[in-house]
Coordinates of C-alpha atoms in Angstrom, one line a residue:
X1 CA 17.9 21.2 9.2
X2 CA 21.3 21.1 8.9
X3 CA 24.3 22.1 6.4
X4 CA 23.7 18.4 4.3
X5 CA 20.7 18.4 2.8
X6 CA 17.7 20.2 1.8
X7 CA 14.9 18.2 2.0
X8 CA 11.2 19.3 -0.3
X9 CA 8.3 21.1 1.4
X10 CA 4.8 19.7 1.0
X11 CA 2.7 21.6 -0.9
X12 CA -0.9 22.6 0.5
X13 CA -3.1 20.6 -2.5
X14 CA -0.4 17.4 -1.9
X15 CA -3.2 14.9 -1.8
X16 CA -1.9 11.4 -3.6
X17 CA 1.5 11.5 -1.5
X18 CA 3.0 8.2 -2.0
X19 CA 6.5 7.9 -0.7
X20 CA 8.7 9.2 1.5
X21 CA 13.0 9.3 1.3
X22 CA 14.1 9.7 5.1
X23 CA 17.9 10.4 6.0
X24 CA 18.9 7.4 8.4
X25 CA 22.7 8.6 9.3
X26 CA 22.7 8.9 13.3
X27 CA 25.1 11.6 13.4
X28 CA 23.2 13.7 10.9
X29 CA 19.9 15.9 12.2
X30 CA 16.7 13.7 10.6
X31 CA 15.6 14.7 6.9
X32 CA 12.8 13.6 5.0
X33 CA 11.9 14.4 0.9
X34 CA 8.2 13.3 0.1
X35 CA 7.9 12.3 -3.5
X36 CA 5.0 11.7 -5.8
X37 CA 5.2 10.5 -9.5
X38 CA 7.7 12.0 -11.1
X39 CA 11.3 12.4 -11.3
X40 CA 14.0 14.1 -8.5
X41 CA 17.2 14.7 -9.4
X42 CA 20.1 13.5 -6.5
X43 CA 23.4 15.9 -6.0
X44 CA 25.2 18.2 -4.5
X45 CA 24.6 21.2 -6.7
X46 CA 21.9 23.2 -5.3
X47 CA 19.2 23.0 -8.6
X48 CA 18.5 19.4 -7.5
X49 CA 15.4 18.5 -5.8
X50 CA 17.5 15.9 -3.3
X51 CA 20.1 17.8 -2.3
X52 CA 22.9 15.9 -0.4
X53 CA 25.6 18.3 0.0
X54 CA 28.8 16.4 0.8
X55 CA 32.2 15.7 -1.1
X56 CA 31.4 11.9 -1.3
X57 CA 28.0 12.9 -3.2
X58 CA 29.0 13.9 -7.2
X59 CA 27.1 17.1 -8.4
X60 CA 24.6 14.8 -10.8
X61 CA 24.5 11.6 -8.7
X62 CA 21.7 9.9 -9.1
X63 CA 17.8 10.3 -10.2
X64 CA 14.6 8.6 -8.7
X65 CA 11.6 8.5 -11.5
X66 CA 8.2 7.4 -9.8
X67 CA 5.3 6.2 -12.2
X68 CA 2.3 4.8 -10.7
X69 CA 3.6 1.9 -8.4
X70 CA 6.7 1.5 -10.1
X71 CA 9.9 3.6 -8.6
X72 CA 13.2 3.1 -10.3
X73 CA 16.8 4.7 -9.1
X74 CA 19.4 6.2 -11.4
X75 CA 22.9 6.4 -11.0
X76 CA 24.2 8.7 -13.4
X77 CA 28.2 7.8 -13.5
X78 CA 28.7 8.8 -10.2
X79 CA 32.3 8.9 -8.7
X80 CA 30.9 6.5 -5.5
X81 CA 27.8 4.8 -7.2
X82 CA 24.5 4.1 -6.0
X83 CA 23.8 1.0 -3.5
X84 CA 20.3 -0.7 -2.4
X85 CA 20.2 -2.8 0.4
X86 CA 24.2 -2.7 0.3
X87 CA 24.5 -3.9 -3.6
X88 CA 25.9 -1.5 -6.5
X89 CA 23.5 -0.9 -9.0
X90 CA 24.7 -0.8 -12.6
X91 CA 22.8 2.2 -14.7
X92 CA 19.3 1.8 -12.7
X93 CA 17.3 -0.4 -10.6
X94 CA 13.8 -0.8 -9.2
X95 CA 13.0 0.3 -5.6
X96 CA 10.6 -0.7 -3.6
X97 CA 9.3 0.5 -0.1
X98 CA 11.7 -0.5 2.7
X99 CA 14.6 -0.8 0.9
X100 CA 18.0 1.0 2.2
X101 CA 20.3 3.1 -0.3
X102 CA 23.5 4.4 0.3
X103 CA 24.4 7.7 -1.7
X104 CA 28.0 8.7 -0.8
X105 CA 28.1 8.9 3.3
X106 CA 23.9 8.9 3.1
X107 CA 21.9 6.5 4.7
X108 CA 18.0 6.7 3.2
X109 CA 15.4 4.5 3.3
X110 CA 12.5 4.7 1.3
X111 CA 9.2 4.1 2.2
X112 CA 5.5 4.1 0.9
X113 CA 3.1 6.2 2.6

């Protein structure tokens, strides 16, 4: 772990895990959130459930909402937007497993388990 991020913990009944948001910056120690359906917040301030904790990160960046199969991102007027696969999104987009999004300095790819 290190002063960046805070990633979730898996719960003990986590049975239906279904993806996974992994920290790809080299020079940053490895991170990894594991989300089921619902929706995580993305920000610096430390309520969030994706905490990336860097000045290039706004407080309320971003949100991922997860229902069923169908995952879309969020980017709530951030100062530096939200980027998948290295194109802004405007408001939201869908996300699908292997795709790459930038969040301030954060690489993160997202997967399906």
């Amino acid at each position: 772990m290190d002063d960046h991020t805070k990633p979730l913990e898996r719960q003990a009944n986590d049975k239906d895990i279904k993806f996974l948001l992994t920290l790809l910056n080299v020079d940053l120690m490895s991170s990894s959130w594991i989300l089921n359906a619902g929706k995580y917040t993305i920000g610096r301030l430390s309520s969030h459930q994706i905490i990336l904790d860097d000045v290039t990160v706004s407080r309320n960046h971003a949100s991922i909402e997860i229902i069923n199969e169908d995952v879309k991102i969020y980017d709530n007027n951030s100062t530096n937007g939200v980027y998948i696969n290295g194109n802004l999104i405007h408001n939201h987009a869908s996300i699908k497993s292997g795709d790459q999004l930038q969040i301030g300095k954060f690489q993160l790819l997202f997967t399906k388990v």
